[in-house]
């Protein structure tokens, strides 16, 4: 071969390597990753699944949870690849999903995922409300890790202990109660826009739990001993007390919570600890970022000096993350932030979220510097968001292995996930009972890929040298968790908006009050009142692209006439006829102008065309009866 031929081969090889590392020449589809990330939470649901459950290989489970203790604890989330409901990581998951919605609600709505995101939060808060039946009682675990890990069963078959464990005045748990208070408070901000009654209920529970946590102090793993091996409270409870107070101030605006942050910042470590991690156990960096937000917004009042010290520690976290601090976060050769070999990605997603929101806080306040001073030089706010994006891109496939660590995203992702439900054939496909040890014998060691794809799950991720083994028994790297995913909701929505040129300005950041969406009360299910049926009516090719025509029929199932309905049509990449869009949100629709109402039993039809073989997502989100 001529020398020029070798050069061509080398160039082509380099190009292919770059394409493999970058996923595609066009970059990542953050909107698609967002949809998948939210879908993962449906796979983790415990309890009686709703009629619109999209993860069809799952079924009802844990329907007797709490019964032996005389309390209803049906519902909530399994934390990871097991079948235990651990209260501390579940509450942190809810807090981070809610924070994603608080900061990036508009961006999530623009991707057509607001309803799914809200439902994911509510599946958690509905359970947390049940777990708090009295002012000074909180159930913090259902099931136990020891008996659960002895068995390998899908949740629909589990025969393991479903004992319920609680904290109370004689067995306190300030960390658990504080984190649950934070979850309730942050979620109340989300629901305040849609359901004030539910938001008020969440605030009531949050305030009760905060009083309980503060008055009866103690570590929850001393009271719920079975949790210690799996989710031990190594950081103690001081960070959760500050965390809860910060969120209660955000949710209520009550000065007493700001006073708590100000007067207890030094004593409880909020102004003293310079952290390099943020997660389900250690909340200090999160508190420091929230306190900085209060300061930047000019709301610190007489606590300005204390909040300045919180802000100093928040910026220590940022400096350490970008590598310009005194104690920097280690990185893998491929550029991934690295803290530990077991489920390292939990720290990556949480840290990236803090980097993102802090960058936005800096850029959203005109009178405040958009840069921070680090021991090794100045850091612009753009450097923070750039690092956050690099971490998300690494997770989605821009890494030395060209592996996506989100299951179902891309083509090269983990196929042997350490997860009971995904690794065992669905009970709907094979109802034969899977016994405790029988699951290990028949399913755990199978070399073939999982029979059920756990779409959207973020697994533990690679080691400190970017190595990864896709093996089911490699639980340190292949087990997913809910708290890995929760911070990604906001991050993926933000980057989807940025890639589409929809980045928020400082004037409208952190406000999604313009998003018109109402979550129905439990007694009023819009998706039973108005049903939608879709079918493909035509298919053709044009210039190498296949197009599909869909017909959608919307039917009024109520005995009354429906007026002013609201529908969302998302994941649509083509034109639509037969509905009217009169809002700033391109996904929001109502009746066409020539139809004023829909009588009982009547239907209307609309059609659309797009280039996806699966139909668009059509949801009825509100209506009025006359």
mmCIF file of C-alpha atoms in Angstrom, residues 278-493:
data_model
loop_
_atom_site.group_PDB
_atom_site.id
_atom_site.type_symbol
_atom_site.label_atom_id
_atom_site.label_comp_id
_atom_site.label_asym_id
_atom_site.label_seq_id
_atom_site.Cartn_x
_atom_site.Cartn_y
_atom_site.Cartn_z
ATOM 1 C CA UNK A 278 -22.263 15.152 48.346
ATOM 2 C CA UNK A 279 -24.711 12.270 48.611
ATOM 3 C CA UNK A 280 -27.338 10.406 50.599
ATOM 4 C CA UNK A 281 -25.179 10.466 53.748
ATOM 5 C CA UNK A 282 -23.271 13.769 53.592
ATOM 6 C CA UNK A 283 -25.403 16.868 52.873
ATOM 7 C CA UNK A 284 -23.044 19.686 53.887
ATOM 8 C CA UNK A 285 -22.151 20.741 50.337
ATOM 9 C CA UNK A 286 -25.840 20.874 49.434
ATOM 10 C CA UNK A 287 -26.603 23.032 52.475
ATOM 11 C CA UNK A 288 -23.739 25.347 51.601
ATOM 12 C CA UNK A 289 -24.993 25.773 48.034
ATOM 13 C CA UNK A 290 -28.542 26.545 49.230
ATOM 14 C CA UNK A 291 -27.208 29.019 51.792
ATOM 15 C CA UNK A 292 -25.169 30.668 49.033
ATOM 16 C CA UNK A 293 -28.324 31.037 46.961
ATOM 17 C CA UNK A 294 -30.060 32.841 49.824
ATOM 18 C CA UNK A 295 -27.060 35.150 50.127
ATOM 19 C CA UNK A 296 -26.879 35.857 46.390
ATOM 20 C CA UNK A 297 -30.591 36.664 46.327
ATOM 21 C CA UNK A 298 -30.057 39.295 49.016
ATOM 22 C CA UNK A 299 -32.249 37.523 51.575
ATOM 23 C CA UNK A 300 -29.652 36.807 54.266
ATOM 24 C CA UNK A 301 -30.622 39.732 56.511
ATOM 25 C CA UNK A 302 -28.777 39.774 59.817
ATOM 26 C CA UNK A 303 -27.153 36.426 59.001
ATOM 27 C CA UNK A 304 -25.062 37.750 56.120
ATOM 28 C CA UNK A 305 -21.726 37.117 57.823
ATOM 29 C CA UNK A 306 -22.613 33.498 58.600
ATOM 30 C CA UNK A 307 -23.971 32.847 55.117
ATOM 31 C CA UNK A 308 -20.763 34.251 53.664
ATOM 32 C CA UNK A 309 -18.931 31.485 55.532
ATOM 33 C CA UNK A 310 -21.357 28.893 54.086
ATOM 34 C CA UNK A 311 -20.612 30.329 50.642
ATOM 35 C CA UNK A 312 -16.868 30.093 51.212
ATOM 36 C CA UNK A 313 -17.254 26.365 51.891
ATOM 37 C CA UNK A 314 -19.544 25.910 48.899
ATOM 38 C CA UNK A 315 -16.845 27.400 46.714
ATOM 39 C CA UNK A 316 -14.250 25.121 48.293
ATOM 40 C CA UNK A 317 -16.362 22.252 46.931
ATOM 41 C CA UNK A 318 -16.400 23.835 43.470
ATOM 42 C CA UNK A 319 -12.644 24.497 43.525
ATOM 43 C CA UNK A 320 -11.870 20.935 44.609
ATOM 44 C CA UNK A 321 -14.093 19.542 41.869
ATOM 45 C CA UNK A 322 -12.472 21.530 39.052
ATOM 46 C CA UNK A 323 -8.988 20.730 40.379
ATOM 47 C CA UNK A 324 -8.025 24.166 41.673
ATOM 48 C CA UNK A 325 -8.486 23.613 45.394
ATOM 49 C CA UNK A 326 -6.205 22.605 48.217
ATOM 50 C CA UNK A 327 -7.678 19.108 48.329
ATOM 51 C CA UNK A 328 -8.854 18.131 44.863
ATOM 52 C CA UNK A 329 -11.166 15.345 43.795
ATOM 53 C CA UNK A 330 -9.302 12.561 42.054
ATOM 54 C CA UNK A 331 -10.086 11.857 38.403
ATOM 55 C CA UNK A 332 -9.722 8.776 36.264
ATOM 56 C CA UNK A 333 -7.465 8.930 33.187
ATOM 57 C CA UNK A 334 -10.647 9.431 31.157
ATOM 58 C CA UNK A 335 -11.645 12.462 33.240
ATOM 59 C CA UNK A 336 -14.330 11.029 35.540
ATOM 60 C CA UNK A 337 -14.547 12.398 39.078
ATOM 61 C CA UNK A 338 -13.623 9.479 41.303
ATOM 62 C CA UNK A 339 -14.184 8.917 44.991
ATOM 63 C CA UNK A 340 -14.639 5.194 45.562
ATOM 64 C CA UNK A 341 -14.813 1.970 43.594
ATOM 65 C CA UNK A 342 -18.287 0.972 44.863
ATOM 66 C CA UNK A 343 -20.992 2.887 42.997
ATOM 67 C CA UNK A 344 -18.814 5.870 42.249
ATOM 68 C CA UNK A 345 -21.362 7.385 39.866
ATOM 69 C CA UNK A 346 -23.611 8.354 42.765
ATOM 70 C CA UNK A 347 -21.033 11.014 43.672
ATOM 71 C CA UNK A 348 -20.536 12.032 40.049
ATOM 72 C CA UNK A 349 -24.209 12.817 39.388
ATOM 73 C CA UNK A 350 -24.685 14.603 42.728
ATOM 74 C CA UNK A 351 -21.508 16.680 42.377
ATOM 75 C CA UNK A 352 -22.365 17.546 38.785
ATOM 76 C CA UNK A 353 -25.767 18.804 39.879
ATOM 77 C CA UNK A 354 -24.193 21.114 42.463
ATOM 78 C CA UNK A 355 -21.722 22.379 39.873
ATOM 79 C CA UNK A 356 -24.590 23.098 37.501
ATOM 80 C CA UNK A 357 -26.858 24.962 39.913
ATOM 81 C CA UNK A 358 -23.974 26.936 41.416
ATOM 82 C CA UNK A 359 -22.881 27.999 37.944
ATOM 83 C CA UNK A 360 -26.440 29.112 37.250
ATOM 84 C CA UNK A 361 -26.685 30.984 40.560
ATOM 85 C CA UNK A 362 -23.506 32.871 39.696
ATOM 86 C CA UNK A 363 -24.703 33.753 36.211
ATOM 87 C CA UNK A 364 -28.213 34.679 37.398
ATOM 88 C CA UNK A 365 -27.243 37.464 39.784
ATOM 89 C CA UNK A 366 -26.083 40.559 37.957
ATOM 90 C CA UNK A 367 -24.412 42.234 40.920
ATOM 91 C CA UNK A 368 -22.509 39.150 41.997
ATOM 92 C CA UNK A 369 -19.228 38.067 40.439
ATOM 93 C CA UNK A 370 -19.618 35.310 37.883
ATOM 94 C CA UNK A 371 -16.345 33.752 38.966
ATOM 95 C CA UNK A 372 -14.943 32.324 42.165
ATOM 96 C CA UNK A 373 -11.465 32.561 43.638
ATOM 97 C CA UNK A 374 -9.714 29.253 44.184
ATOM 98 C CA UNK A 375 -6.286 28.552 45.719
ATOM 99 C CA UNK A 376 -4.924 27.769 42.243
ATOM 100 C CA UNK A 377 -6.613 30.578 40.346
ATOM 101 C CA UNK A 378 -9.925 32.052 39.322
ATOM 102 C CA UNK A 379 -12.744 29.796 38.074
ATOM 103 C CA UNK A 380 -15.424 31.189 35.773
ATOM 104 C CA UNK A 381 -19.005 29.993 36.150
ATOM 105 C CA UNK A 382 -18.710 28.537 32.641
ATOM 106 C CA UNK A 383 -15.965 26.189 33.860
ATOM 107 C CA UNK A 384 -18.323 24.721 36.443
ATOM 108 C CA UNK A 385 -21.036 23.916 33.929
ATOM 109 C CA UNK A 386 -18.435 22.637 31.474
ATOM 110 C CA UNK A 387 -17.177 20.151 34.065
ATOM 111 C CA UNK A 388 -20.721 19.062 34.895
ATOM 112 C CA UNK A 389 -21.467 18.469 31.222
ATOM 113 C CA UNK A 390 -18.248 16.500 30.741
ATOM 114 C CA UNK A 391 -19.306 14.172 33.561
ATOM 115 C CA UNK A 392 -22.761 13.619 32.090
ATOM 116 C CA UNK A 393 -21.229 13.012 28.663
ATOM 117 C CA UNK A 394 -18.811 10.501 30.195
ATOM 118 C CA UNK A 395 -21.766 8.621 31.710
ATOM 119 C CA UNK A 396 -23.565 8.610 28.358
ATOM 120 C CA UNK A 397 -20.586 7.166 26.502
ATOM 121 C CA UNK A 398 -17.797 9.714 26.048
ATOM 122 C CA UNK A 399 -15.196 7.596 27.825
ATOM 123 C CA UNK A 400 -12.251 5.353 26.956
ATOM 124 C CA UNK A 401 -14.502 2.273 26.756
ATOM 125 C CA UNK A 402 -17.186 4.070 24.693
ATOM 126 C CA UNK A 403 -19.628 2.538 27.173
ATOM 127 C CA UNK A 404 -22.895 4.153 28.174
ATOM 128 C CA UNK A 405 -23.461 3.667 31.887
ATOM 129 C CA UNK A 406 -27.151 4.404 31.405
ATOM 130 C CA UNK A 407 -28.901 1.135 30.584
ATOM 131 C CA UNK A 408 -30.777 1.330 27.298
ATOM 132 C CA UNK A 409 -29.043 4.484 26.072
ATOM 133 C CA UNK A 410 -26.847 4.043 23.032
ATOM 134 C CA UNK A 411 -25.802 0.618 21.789
ATOM 135 C CA UNK A 412 -22.995 -0.314 24.182
ATOM 136 C CA UNK A 413 -24.463 -0.367 27.699
ATOM 137 C CA UNK A 414 -24.489 -2.898 30.592
ATOM 138 C CA UNK A 415 -26.498 -6.017 29.757
ATOM 139 C CA UNK A 416 -25.893 -7.939 33.014
ATOM 140 C CA UNK A 417 -27.207 -5.529 35.620
ATOM 141 C CA UNK A 418 -27.089 -6.506 39.293
ATOM 142 C CA UNK A 419 -30.843 -6.200 39.697
ATOM 143 C CA UNK A 420 -33.292 -8.905 40.681
ATOM 144 C CA UNK A 421 -36.245 -7.746 38.640
ATOM 145 C CA UNK A 422 -34.397 -7.143 35.381
ATOM 146 C CA UNK A 423 -32.357 -10.368 35.590
ATOM 147 C CA UNK A 424 -35.368 -12.707 36.056
ATOM 148 C CA UNK A 425 -38.010 -13.270 33.408
ATOM 149 C CA UNK A 426 -41.115 -11.142 33.984
ATOM 150 C CA UNK A 427 -43.884 -12.731 36.025
ATOM 151 C CA UNK A 428 -46.204 -11.715 33.179
ATOM 152 C CA UNK A 429 -44.239 -13.889 30.748
ATOM 153 C CA UNK A 430 -43.627 -16.770 33.145
ATOM 154 C CA UNK A 431 -45.791 -16.799 36.296
ATOM 155 C CA UNK A 432 -43.928 -19.793 37.742
ATOM 156 C CA UNK A 433 -42.803 -18.913 41.284
ATOM 157 C CA UNK A 434 -39.099 -18.112 41.700
ATOM 158 C CA UNK A 435 -37.917 -19.340 45.094
ATOM 159 C CA UNK A 436 -35.416 -17.642 47.375
ATOM 160 C CA UNK A 437 -32.375 -19.704 46.411
ATOM 161 C CA UNK A 438 -33.850 -20.892 43.135
ATOM 162 C CA UNK A 439 -33.308 -17.424 41.696
ATOM 163 C CA UNK A 440 -29.591 -17.749 42.343
ATOM 164 C CA UNK A 441 -29.491 -21.224 40.818
ATOM 165 C CA UNK A 442 -31.434 -20.409 37.645
ATOM 166 C CA UNK A 443 -31.023 -16.691 36.954
ATOM 167 C CA UNK A 444 -28.168 -15.047 38.834
ATOM 168 C CA UNK A 445 -25.367 -16.844 37.020
ATOM 169 C CA UNK A 446 -26.862 -16.697 33.515
ATOM 170 C CA UNK A 447 -24.347 -15.431 30.989
ATOM 171 C CA UNK A 448 -26.950 -14.131 28.566
ATOM 172 C CA UNK A 449 -28.173 -10.566 28.910
ATOM 173 C CA UNK A 450 -31.019 -9.528 31.187
ATOM 174 C CA UNK A 451 -34.461 -10.678 30.002
ATOM 175 C CA UNK A 452 -35.849 -7.258 31.018
ATOM 176 C CA UNK A 453 -33.954 -4.117 30.039
ATOM 177 C CA UNK A 454 -33.774 -1.754 33.014
ATOM 178 C CA UNK A 455 -34.102 1.312 30.802
ATOM 179 C CA UNK A 456 -32.592 4.505 32.195
ATOM 180 C CA UNK A 457 -30.764 2.972 35.146
ATOM 181 C CA UNK A 458 -27.396 4.484 36.018
ATOM 182 C CA UNK A 459 -25.155 1.666 37.236
ATOM 183 C CA UNK A 460 -22.261 1.984 39.683
ATOM 184 C CA UNK A 461 -19.784 2.720 36.912
ATOM 185 C CA UNK A 462 -16.090 2.131 36.228
ATOM 186 C CA UNK A 463 -13.162 1.962 38.604
ATOM 187 C CA UNK A 464 -10.469 4.568 39.100
ATOM 188 C CA UNK A 465 -8.769 3.600 35.844
ATOM 189 C CA UNK A 466 -11.906 3.607 33.638
ATOM 190 C CA UNK A 467 -12.186 -0.190 33.740
ATOM 191 C CA UNK A 468 -15.603 -1.837 33.868
ATOM 192 C CA UNK A 469 -16.756 -5.458 33.918
ATOM 193 C CA UNK A 470 -20.333 -6.052 32.780
ATOM 194 C CA UNK A 471 -21.022 -8.982 35.090
ATOM 195 C CA UNK A 472 -24.033 -9.493 37.335
ATOM 196 C CA UNK A 473 -21.973 -10.511 40.367
ATOM 197 C CA UNK A 474 -19.870 -7.343 40.009
ATOM 198 C CA UNK A 475 -22.312 -5.412 42.190
ATOM 199 C CA UNK A 476 -19.830 -2.611 42.869
ATOM 200 C CA UNK A 477 -20.038 -1.593 39.220
ATOM 201 C CA UNK A 478 -23.277 -3.005 37.781
ATOM 202 C CA UNK A 479 -25.855 -2.257 40.487
ATOM 203 C CA UNK A 480 -28.057 0.805 39.863
ATOM 204 C CA UNK A 481 -29.658 3.030 42.521
ATOM 205 C CA UNK A 482 -32.414 5.628 42.561
ATOM 206 C CA UNK A 483 -30.091 8.270 43.994
ATOM 207 C CA UNK A 484 -27.706 7.823 41.052
ATOM 208 C CA UNK A 485 -30.519 8.904 38.748
ATOM 209 C CA UNK A 486 -32.270 11.618 40.747
ATOM 210 C CA UNK A 487 -29.779 14.475 40.131
ATOM 211 C CA UNK A 488 -29.684 13.634 36.419
ATOM 212 C CA UNK A 489 -33.271 14.775 35.888
ATOM 213 C CA UNK A 490 -32.223 18.394 36.191
ATOM 214 C CA UNK A 491 -28.862 17.997 34.486
ATOM 215 C CA UNK A 492 -30.195 16.238 31.406
ATOM 216 C CA UNK A 493 -33.050 18.719 31.050
#
